[in-house]
mmCIF file of N, CA and C in Angstrom:
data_model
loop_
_atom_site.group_PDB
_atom_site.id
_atom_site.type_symbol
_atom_site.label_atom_id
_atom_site.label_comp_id
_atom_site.label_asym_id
_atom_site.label_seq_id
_atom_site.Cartn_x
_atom_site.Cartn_y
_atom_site.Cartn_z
ATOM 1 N N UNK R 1 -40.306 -15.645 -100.383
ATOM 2 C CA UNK R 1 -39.933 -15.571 -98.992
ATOM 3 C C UNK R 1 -39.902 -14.122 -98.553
ATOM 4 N N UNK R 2 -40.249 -13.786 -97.133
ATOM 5 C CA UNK R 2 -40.702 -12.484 -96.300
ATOM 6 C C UNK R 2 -39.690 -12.774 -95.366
ATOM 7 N N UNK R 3 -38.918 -11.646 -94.833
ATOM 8 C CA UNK R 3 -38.610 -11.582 -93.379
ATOM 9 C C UNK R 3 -39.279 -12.473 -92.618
ATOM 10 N N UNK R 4 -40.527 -12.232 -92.480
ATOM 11 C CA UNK R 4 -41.463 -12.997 -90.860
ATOM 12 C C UNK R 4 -42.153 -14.147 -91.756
ATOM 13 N N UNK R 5 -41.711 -14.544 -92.837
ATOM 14 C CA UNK R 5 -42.993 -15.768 -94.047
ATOM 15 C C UNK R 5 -42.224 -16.077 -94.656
ATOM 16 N N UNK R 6 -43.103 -17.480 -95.023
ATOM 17 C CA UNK R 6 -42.802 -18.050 -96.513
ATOM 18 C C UNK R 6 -44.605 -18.434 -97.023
ATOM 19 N N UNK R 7 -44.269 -18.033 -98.066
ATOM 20 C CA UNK R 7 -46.073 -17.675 -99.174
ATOM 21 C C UNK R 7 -45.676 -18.909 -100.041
ATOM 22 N N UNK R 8 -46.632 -19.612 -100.457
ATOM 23 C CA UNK R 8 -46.488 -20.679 -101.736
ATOM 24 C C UNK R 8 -47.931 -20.922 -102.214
ATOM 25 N N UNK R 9 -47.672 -20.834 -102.942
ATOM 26 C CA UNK R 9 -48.704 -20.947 -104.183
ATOM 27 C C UNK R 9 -48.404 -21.939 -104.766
ATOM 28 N N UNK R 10 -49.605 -22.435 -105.227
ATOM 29 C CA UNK R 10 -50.075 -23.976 -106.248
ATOM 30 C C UNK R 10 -50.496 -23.575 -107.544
ATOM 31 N N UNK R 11 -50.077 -23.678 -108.728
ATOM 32 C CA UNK R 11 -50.890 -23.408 -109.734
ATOM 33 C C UNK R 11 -50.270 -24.866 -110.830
ATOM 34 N N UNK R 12 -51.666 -25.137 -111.783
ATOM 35 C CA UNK R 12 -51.445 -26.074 -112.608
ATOM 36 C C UNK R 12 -50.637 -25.716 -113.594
ATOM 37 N N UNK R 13 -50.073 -26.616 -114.122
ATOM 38 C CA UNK R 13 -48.871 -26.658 -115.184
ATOM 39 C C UNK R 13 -49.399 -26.604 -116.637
ATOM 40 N N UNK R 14 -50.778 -27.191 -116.717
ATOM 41 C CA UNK R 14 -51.393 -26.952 -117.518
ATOM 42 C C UNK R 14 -51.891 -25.749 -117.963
ATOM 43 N N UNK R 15 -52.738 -24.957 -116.807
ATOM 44 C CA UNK R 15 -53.358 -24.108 -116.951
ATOM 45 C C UNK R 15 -53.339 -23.531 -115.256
ATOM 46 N N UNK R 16 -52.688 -22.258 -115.239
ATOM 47 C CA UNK R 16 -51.531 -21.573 -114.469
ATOM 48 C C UNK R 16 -53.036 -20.947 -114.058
ATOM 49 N N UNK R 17 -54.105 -20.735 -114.642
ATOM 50 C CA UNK R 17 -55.060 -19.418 -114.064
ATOM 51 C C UNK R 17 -56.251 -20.367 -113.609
ATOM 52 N N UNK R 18 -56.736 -21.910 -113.456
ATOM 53 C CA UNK R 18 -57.790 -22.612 -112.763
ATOM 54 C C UNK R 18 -57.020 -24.011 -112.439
ATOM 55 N N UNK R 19 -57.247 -23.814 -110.857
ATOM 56 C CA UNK R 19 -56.098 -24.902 -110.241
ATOM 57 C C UNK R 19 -57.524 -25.971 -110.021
ATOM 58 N N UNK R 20 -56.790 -27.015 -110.452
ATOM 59 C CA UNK R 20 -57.800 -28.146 -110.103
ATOM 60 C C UNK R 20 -57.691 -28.973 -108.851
ATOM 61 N N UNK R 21 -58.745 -30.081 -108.286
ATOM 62 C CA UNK R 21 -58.464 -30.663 -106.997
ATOM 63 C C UNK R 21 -57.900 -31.154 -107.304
ATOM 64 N N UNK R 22 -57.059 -32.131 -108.832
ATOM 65 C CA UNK R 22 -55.892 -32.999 -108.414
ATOM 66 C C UNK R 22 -54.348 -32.077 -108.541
ATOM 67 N N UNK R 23 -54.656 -30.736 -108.910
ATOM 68 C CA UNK R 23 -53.250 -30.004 -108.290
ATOM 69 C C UNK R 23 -53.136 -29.856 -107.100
ATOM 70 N N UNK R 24 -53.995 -29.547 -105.979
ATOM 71 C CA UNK R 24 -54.258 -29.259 -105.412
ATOM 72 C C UNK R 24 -53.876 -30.607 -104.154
ATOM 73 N N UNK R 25 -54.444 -31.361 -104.745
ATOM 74 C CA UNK R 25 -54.103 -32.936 -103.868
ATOM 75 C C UNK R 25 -52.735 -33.603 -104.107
ATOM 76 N N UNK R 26 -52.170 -33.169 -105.108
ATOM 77 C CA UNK R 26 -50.901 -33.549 -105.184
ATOM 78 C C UNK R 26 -50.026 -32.788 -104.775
ATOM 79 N N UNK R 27 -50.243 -31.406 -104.963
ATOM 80 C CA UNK R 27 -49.228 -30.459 -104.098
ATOM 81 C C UNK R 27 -49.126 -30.572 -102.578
ATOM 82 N N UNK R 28 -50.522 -30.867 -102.163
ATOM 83 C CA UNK R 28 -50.364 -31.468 -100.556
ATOM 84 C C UNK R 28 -49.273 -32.394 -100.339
ATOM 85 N N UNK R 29 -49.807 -33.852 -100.432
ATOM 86 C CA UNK R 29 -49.149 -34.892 -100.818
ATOM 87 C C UNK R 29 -47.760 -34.761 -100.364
ATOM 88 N N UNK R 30 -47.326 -33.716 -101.698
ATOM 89 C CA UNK R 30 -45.667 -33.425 -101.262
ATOM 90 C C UNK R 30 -45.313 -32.276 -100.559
ATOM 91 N N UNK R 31 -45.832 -31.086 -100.440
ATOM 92 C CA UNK R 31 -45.652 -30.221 -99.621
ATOM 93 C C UNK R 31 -45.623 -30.685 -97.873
ATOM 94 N N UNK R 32 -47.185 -31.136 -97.722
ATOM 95 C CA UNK R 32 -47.783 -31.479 -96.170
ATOM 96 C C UNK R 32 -46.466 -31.722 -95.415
ATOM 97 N N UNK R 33 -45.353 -33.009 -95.839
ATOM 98 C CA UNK R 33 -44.601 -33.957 -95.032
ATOM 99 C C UNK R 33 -43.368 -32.664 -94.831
ATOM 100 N N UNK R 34 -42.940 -32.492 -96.281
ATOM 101 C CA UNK R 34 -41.903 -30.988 -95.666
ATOM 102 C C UNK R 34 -42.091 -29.984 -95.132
ATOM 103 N N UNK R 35 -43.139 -29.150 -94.356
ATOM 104 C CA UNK R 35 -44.104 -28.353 -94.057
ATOM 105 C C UNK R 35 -44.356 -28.511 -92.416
ATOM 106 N N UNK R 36 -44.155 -29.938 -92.356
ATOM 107 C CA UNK R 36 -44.638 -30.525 -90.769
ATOM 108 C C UNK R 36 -44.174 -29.912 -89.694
ATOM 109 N N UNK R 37 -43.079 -29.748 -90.066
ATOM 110 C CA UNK R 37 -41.617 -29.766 -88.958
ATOM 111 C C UNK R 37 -42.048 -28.003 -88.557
ATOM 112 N N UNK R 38 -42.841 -27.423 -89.358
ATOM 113 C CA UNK R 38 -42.893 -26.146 -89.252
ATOM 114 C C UNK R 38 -44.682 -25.736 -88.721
ATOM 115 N N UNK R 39 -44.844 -26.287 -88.489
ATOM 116 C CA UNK R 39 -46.530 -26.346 -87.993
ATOM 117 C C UNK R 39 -47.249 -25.381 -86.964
ATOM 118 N N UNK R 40 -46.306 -25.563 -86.017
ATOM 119 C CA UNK R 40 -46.188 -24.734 -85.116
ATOM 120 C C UNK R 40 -45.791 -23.263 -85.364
ATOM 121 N N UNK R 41 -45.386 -22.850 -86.079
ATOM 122 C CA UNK R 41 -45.011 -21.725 -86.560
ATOM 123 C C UNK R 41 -46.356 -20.848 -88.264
ATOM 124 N N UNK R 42 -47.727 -21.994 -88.100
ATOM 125 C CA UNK R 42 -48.524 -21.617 -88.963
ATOM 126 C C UNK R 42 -49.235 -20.184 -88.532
ATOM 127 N N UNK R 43 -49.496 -19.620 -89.600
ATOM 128 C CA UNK R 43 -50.500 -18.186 -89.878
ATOM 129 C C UNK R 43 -51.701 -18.722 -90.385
ATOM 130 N N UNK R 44 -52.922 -18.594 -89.793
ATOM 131 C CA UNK R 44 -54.277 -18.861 -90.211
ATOM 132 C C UNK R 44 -54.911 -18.078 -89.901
ATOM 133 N N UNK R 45 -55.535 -17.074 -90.704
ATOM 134 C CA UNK R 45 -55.694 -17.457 -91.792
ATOM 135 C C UNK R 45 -53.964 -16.372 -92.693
ATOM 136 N N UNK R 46 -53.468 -17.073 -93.517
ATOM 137 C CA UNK R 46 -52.098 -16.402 -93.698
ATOM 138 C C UNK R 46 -52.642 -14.727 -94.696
ATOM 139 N N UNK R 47 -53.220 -14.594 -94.818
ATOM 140 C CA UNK R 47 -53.661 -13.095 -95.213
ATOM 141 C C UNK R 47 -54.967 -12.937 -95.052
ATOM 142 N N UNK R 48 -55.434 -11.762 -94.864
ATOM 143 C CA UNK R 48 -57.104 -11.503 -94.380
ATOM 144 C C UNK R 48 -57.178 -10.828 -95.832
ATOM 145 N N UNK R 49 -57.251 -10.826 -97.064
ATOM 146 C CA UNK R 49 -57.947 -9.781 -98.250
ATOM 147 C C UNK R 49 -58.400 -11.212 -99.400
ATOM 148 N N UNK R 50 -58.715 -10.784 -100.054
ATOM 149 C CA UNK R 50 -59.818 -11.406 -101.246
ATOM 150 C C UNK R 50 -59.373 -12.075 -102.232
ATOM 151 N N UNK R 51 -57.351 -11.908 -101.850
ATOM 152 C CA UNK R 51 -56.827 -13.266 -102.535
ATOM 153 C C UNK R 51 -57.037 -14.266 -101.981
ATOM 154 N N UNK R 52 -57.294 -14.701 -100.558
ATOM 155 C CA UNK R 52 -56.973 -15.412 -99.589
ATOM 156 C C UNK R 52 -58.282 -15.735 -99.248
ATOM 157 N N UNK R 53 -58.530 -17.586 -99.147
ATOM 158 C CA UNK R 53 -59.888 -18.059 -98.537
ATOM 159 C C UNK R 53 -59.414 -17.759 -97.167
ATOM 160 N N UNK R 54 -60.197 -16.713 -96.742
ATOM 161 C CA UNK R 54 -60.289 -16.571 -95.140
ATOM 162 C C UNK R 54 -61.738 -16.423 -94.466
ATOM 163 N N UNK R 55 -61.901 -16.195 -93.464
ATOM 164 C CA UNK R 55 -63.128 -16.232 -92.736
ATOM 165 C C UNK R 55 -63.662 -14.218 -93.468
ATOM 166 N N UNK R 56 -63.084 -12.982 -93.040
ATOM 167 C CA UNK R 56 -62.834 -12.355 -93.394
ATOM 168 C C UNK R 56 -63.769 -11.912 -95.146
ATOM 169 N N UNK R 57 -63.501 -12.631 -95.843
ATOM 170 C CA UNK R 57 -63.599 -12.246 -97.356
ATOM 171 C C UNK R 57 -64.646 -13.723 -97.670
ATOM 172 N N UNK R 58 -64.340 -14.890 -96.935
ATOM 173 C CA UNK R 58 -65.645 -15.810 -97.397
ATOM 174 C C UNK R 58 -66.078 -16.307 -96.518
ATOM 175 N N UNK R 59 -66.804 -15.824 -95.607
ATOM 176 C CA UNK R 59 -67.166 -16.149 -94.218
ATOM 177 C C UNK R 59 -67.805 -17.857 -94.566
ATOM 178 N N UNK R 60 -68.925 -17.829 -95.721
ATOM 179 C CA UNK R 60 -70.073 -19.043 -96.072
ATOM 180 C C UNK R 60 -68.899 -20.372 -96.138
ATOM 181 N N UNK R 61 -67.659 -20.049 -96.429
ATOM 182 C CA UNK R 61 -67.332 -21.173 -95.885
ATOM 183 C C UNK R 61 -66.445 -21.826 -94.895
ATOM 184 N N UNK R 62 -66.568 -21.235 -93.937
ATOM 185 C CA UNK R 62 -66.136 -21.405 -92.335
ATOM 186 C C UNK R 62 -67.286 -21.310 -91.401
ATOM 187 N N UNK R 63 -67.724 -22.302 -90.894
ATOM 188 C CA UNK R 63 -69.220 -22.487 -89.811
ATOM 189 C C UNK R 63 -68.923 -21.892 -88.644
#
C-alpha cells in the first residue's frame, strides 16, 4: 500500500517466478468481486515502465 495506491501482485505458489493462466484466473475470480466497489477509483495503465503490461513498453498488444 502507497499513500495515493494499492499495488497487488499475483504470483504462483508453486513457482513464485512464471505465473500461469490458472493463477491468474483464480486470483481474478477472488480478487474482481472485492475490487468492484473500487472501480471507479482504477489507474490504467497502473505504471508506464517494463514491469507493467502497458501500451507504453508493449504497444503489439493494445490495437
Amino acid at each position: 500500500m502507497y499513500p495515493n495506491r494499492l499495488t497487488i501482485s499475483v504470483s504462483d505458489a508453486d513457482d513464485p517466478y512464471s505465473v500461469s493462466e490458472y493463477t491468474v484466473s483464480a486470483a481474478a475470480e477472488r480478487l474482481e468481486p472485492l475490487l468492484n466497489p473500487l472501480k471507479d477509483r482504477l489507474i490504467d495503465p497502473p505504471q508506464d515502465d517494463r514491469n507493467c503490461i502497458c501500451p507504453g513498453y508493449h504497444p503489439e498488444l493494445f490495437g
